[in-house]
XYZ file of C-alpha atoms in Angstrom:
335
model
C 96.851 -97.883 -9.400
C 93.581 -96.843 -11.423
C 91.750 -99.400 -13.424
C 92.677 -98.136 -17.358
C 89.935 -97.015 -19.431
C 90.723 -99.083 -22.222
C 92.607 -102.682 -22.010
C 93.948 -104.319 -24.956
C 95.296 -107.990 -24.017
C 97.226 -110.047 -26.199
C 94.436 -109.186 -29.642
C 95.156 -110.932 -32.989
C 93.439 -111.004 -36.593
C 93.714 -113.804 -38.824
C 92.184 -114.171 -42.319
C 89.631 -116.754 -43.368
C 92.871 -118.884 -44.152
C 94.378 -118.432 -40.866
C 96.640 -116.120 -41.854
C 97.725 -113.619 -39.258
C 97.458 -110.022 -40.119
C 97.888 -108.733 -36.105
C 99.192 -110.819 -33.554
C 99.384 -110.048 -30.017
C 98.594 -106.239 -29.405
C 98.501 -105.461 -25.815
C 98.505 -101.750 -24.534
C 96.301 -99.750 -22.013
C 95.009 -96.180 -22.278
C 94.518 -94.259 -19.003
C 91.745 -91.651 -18.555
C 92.593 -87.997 -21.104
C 95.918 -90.051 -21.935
C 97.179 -89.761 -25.482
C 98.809 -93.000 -27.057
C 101.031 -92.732 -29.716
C 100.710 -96.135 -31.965
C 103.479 -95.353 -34.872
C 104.783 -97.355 -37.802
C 104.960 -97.322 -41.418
C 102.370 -97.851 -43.530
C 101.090 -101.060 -43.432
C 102.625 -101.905 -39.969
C 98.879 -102.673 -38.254
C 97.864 -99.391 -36.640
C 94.651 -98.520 -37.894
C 93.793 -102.424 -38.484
C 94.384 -102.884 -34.551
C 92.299 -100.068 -33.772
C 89.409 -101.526 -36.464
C 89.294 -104.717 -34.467
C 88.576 -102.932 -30.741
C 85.979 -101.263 -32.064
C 84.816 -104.161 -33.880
C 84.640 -102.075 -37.297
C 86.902 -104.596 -39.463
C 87.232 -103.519 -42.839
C 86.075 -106.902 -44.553
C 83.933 -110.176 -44.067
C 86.695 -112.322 -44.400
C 88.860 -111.151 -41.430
C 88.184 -112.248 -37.782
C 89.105 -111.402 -34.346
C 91.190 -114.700 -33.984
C 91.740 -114.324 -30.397
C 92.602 -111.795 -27.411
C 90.828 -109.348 -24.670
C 89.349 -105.449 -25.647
C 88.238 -104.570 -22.079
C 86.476 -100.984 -22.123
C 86.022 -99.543 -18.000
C 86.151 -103.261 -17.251
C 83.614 -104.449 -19.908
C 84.530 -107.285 -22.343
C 83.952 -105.855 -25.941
C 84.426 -108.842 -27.460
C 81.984 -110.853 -25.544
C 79.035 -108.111 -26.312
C 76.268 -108.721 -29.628
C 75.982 -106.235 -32.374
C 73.580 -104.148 -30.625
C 75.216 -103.993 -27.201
C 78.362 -103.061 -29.048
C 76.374 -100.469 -31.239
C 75.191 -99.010 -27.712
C 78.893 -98.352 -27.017
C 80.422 -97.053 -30.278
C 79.769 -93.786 -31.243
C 78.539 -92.975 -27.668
C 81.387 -94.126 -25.819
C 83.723 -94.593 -28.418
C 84.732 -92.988 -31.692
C 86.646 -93.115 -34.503
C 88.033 -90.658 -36.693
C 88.872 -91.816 -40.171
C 92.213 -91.045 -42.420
C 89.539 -89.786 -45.491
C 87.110 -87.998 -43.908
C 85.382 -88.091 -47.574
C 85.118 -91.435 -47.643
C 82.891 -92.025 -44.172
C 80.790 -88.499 -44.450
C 77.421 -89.456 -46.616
C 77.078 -87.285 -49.603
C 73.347 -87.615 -49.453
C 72.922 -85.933 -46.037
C 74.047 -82.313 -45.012
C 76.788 -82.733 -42.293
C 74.193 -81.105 -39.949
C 71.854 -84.009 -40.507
C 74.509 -86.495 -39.767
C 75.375 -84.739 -36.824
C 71.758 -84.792 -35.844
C 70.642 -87.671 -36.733
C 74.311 -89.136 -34.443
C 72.545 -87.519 -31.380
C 69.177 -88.752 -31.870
C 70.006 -92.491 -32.116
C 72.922 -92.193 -29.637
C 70.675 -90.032 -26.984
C 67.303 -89.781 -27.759
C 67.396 -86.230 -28.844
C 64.427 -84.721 -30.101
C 64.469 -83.499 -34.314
C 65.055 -79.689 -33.486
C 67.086 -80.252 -30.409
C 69.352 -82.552 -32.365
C 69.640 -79.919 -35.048
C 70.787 -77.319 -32.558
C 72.918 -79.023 -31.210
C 74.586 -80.286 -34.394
C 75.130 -76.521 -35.126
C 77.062 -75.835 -31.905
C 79.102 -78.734 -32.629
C 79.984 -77.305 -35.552
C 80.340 -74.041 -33.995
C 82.840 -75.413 -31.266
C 85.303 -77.429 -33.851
C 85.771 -74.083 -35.569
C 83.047 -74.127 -38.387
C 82.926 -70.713 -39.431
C 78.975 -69.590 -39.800
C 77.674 -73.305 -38.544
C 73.863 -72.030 -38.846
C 74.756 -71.696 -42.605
C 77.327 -74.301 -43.258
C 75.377 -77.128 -41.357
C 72.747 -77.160 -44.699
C 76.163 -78.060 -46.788
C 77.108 -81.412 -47.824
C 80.719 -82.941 -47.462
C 81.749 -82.021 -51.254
C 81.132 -78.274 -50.104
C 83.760 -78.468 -47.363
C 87.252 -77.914 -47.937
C 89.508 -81.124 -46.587
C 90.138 -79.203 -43.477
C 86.765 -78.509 -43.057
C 85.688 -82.250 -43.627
C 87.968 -83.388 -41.282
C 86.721 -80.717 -38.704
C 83.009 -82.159 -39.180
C 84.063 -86.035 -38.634
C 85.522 -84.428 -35.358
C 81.895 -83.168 -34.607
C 80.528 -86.181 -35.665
C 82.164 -88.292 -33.228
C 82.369 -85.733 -31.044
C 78.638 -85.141 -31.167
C 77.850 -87.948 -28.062
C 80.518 -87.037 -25.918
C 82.607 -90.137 -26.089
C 85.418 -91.170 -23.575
C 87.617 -92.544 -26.209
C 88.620 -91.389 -29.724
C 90.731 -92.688 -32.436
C 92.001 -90.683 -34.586
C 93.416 -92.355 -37.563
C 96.351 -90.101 -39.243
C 93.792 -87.062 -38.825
C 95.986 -84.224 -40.294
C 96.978 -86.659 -43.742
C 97.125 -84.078 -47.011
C 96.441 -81.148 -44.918
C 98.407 -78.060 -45.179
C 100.706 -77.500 -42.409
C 98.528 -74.625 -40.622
C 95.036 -76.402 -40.628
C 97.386 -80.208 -39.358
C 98.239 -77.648 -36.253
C 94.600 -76.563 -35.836
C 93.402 -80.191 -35.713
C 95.588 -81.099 -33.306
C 95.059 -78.235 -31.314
C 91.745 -79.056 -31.064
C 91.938 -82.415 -30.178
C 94.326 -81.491 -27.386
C 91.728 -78.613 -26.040
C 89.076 -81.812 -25.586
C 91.645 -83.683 -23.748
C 92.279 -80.720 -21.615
C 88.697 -79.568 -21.222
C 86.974 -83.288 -21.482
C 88.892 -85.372 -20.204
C 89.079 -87.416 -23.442
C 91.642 -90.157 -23.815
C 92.639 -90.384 -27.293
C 94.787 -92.782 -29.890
C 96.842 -90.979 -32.182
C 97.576 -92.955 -35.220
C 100.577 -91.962 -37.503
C 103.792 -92.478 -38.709
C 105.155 -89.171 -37.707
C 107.109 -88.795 -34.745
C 107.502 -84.954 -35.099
C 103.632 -85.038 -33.893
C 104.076 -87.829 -31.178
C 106.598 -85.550 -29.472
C 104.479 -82.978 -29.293
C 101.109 -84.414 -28.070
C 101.373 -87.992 -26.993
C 102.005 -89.193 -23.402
C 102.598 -92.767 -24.221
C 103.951 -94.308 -27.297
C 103.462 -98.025 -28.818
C 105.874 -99.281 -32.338
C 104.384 -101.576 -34.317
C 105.989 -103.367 -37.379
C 104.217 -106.393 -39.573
C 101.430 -106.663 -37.338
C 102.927 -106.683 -34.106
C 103.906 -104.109 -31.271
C 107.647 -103.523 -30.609
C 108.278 -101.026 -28.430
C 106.091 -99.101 -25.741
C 106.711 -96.949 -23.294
C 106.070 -93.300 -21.975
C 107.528 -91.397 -24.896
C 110.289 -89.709 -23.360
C 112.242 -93.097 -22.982
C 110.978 -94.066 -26.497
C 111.838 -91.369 -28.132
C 115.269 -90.878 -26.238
C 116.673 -94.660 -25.520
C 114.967 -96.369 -27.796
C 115.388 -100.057 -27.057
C 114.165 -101.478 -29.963
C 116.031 -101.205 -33.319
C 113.220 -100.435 -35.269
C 112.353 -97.525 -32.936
C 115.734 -96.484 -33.454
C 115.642 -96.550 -37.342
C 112.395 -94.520 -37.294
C 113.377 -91.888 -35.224
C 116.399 -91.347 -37.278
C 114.304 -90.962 -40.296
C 112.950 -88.165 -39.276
C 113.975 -84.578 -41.087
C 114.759 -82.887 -37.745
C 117.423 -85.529 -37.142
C 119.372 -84.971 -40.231
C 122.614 -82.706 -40.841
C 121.319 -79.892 -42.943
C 122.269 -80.775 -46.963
C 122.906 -84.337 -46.542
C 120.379 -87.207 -47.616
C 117.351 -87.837 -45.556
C 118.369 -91.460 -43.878
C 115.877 -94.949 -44.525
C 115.113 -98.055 -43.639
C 116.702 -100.724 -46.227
C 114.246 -102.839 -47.862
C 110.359 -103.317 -47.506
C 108.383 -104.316 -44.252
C 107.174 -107.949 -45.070
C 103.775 -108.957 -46.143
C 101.603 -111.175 -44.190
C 102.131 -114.102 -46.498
C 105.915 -113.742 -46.028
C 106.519 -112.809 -42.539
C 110.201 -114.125 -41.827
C 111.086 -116.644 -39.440
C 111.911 -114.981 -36.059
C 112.283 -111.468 -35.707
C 110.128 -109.855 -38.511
C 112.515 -107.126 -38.502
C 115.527 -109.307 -38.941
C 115.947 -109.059 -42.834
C 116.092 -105.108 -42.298
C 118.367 -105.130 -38.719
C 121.792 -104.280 -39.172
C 122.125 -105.551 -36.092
C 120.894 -108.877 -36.391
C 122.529 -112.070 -35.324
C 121.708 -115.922 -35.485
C 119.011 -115.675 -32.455
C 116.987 -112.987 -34.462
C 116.546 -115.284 -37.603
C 115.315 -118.138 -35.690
C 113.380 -117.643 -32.354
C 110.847 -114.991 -32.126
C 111.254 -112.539 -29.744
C 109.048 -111.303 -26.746
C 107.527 -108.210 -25.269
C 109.719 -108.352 -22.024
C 110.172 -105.148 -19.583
C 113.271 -103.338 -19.888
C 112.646 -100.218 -17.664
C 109.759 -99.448 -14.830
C 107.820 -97.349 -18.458
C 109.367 -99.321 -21.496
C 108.985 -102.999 -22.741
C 110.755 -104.457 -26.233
C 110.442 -107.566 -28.024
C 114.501 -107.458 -29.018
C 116.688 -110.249 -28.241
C 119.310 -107.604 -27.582
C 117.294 -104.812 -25.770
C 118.916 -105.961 -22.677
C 122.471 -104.763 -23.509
C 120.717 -101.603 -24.778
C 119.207 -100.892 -22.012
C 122.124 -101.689 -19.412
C 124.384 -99.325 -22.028
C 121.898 -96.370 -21.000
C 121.665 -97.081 -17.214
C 123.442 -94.622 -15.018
C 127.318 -95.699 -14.261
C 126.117 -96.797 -10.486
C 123.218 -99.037 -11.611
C 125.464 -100.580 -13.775
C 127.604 -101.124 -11.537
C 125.002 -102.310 -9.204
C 123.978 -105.145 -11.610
C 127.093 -106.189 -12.598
């Protein structure tokens, strides 16, 4: 079995007063795999991707504990400097707003540029060249031109097409992209994704998909990973996740969706609110919102155990779920 690219083992974030905000994220990425990490807002995606690439949001948050192995090196272990060495040119990120992490003060060509001159010691007018076909291969229309614009000149599409060239601009291994198609219309959200399937296909690129629609995770994503109040759920290759769901949170999600809804009728929900870190409920966090919920769930805390050869749930029931959807001889067979 290859060695994953990236290894995430058992990674937690606490507060200043201890207070957990992640707990125990563990997941690999293979090389040009696409992982799915889903929830709803709020659930821990984009702060577990912050923390393996070291770019937490605030001062007063720590990495409390855990393993971020990247081809076998220890990110955690590495100095500012070493790490710096790694993100951007071996890692990238690409943000929700766009706006909000393109300078204002610098044309997105100079970014760009200025990217591939720290990253690789590009010379001034090779960097700017460069820049411009970076531009040109995201689907810039007239780069030469539009490289001299600055971020409030692009359209959001547009913005969010030259963060892709920004991170895009050292040739990483890894990207993150962090609910990339969010207030676009629906023909530029296809176009973005399109393009961030071609460098899979043509790069090799693994990538982390971020969102809370499962629509998209169908469509692109090899692998998928639930997470709800700061912890993962469910994961598995996302044809068992998305079709035997083990998990009932993974089950209440997919049925959420639009596509799974009689035409006319109410668009289904989840009953109450996920839980804030200061009142995470005893046990199963989900508990409070479980219909199916019993004593165990409300006082033991359940966890990640494997279920199937590609699918692992912390549920203290999963195991009657997922002898319900074996094949009539393997339950037989285990009876």
């Amino acid at each position: 079995m290859s060695t994953p690219l990236l290894a995430v083992d058992n990674l937690a974030v606490v507060t200043a007063e201890n207070l957990p905000i992640i707990e125990d994220v563990t997941f690999s990425l293979g090389r040009g795999e696409v992982l799915g990490l889903v929830g709803e807002s709020g659930s821990g995606k984009s702060m577990s991707c912050r923390a393996l690439m070291r770019l937490l949001p605030s001062k007063s948050l720590q990495i409390a504990r855990g393993a971020v192995r990247f081809e076998g090196t220890e990110l955690l272990a590495l100095n500012e400097p070493q790490m710096r060495a790694i993100r951007g040119r071996r890692m990238g990120m690409i943000f929700q707003n766009p706006a909000s992490h393109l300078d204002p003060v610098m044309s997105i060509g100079q970014q760009i540029a200025e990217t591939l001159r720290v990253h690789r010691n590009a010379g001034r007018r090779a960097a700017w060249r460069e820049a411009i076909e970076m531009l040109r291969q995201v689907g810039i229309p007239d780069p030469e031109r539009r490289a001299r614009d600055y971020a409030h000149q692009f359209s959001g599409g547009m913005r969010q097409r030259a963060m892709i060239a920004l991170v895009l601009a050292c040739g990483p291994d890894l990207i993150i992209a962090d609910e990339p198609t969010t207030a676009l219309d629906v023909t530029v959200q296809a176009q973005i994704i399109r393009l961030l399937l071609d460098l899979r296909d043509q790069r090799g690129v693994s990538i982390i998909l971020i969102t809370h629609d499962l629509g998209l995770v169908a469509q692109t994503c090899d692998t998928v990973a639930v997470m709800y109040a700061g912890r993962i759920c469910e994961r598995g290759a996302k044809r068992d996740i998305l079709a035997t769901p083990l998990h009932p949170y993974t089950r209440d999600l997919i049925a959420c969706q639009p596509a799974t809804s009689r035409v006319g009728s109410l668009l289904p929900s989840i009953p109450g609110q996920p839980p804030l870190p200061t009142a995470y409920p005893a046990g199963c966090r989900f508990n409070p919102r479980c219909a199916k919920a019993t004593d165990i769930c409300r006082e033991i805390s359940p966890t990640l155990d494997a279920y199937r050869d590609t699918q692992v749930a912390a549920c203290h029931h999963a195991e009657k779920r997922a002898l319900n959807k074996l094949p009539e001889d393997a339950r037989t067979a285990t009876a």
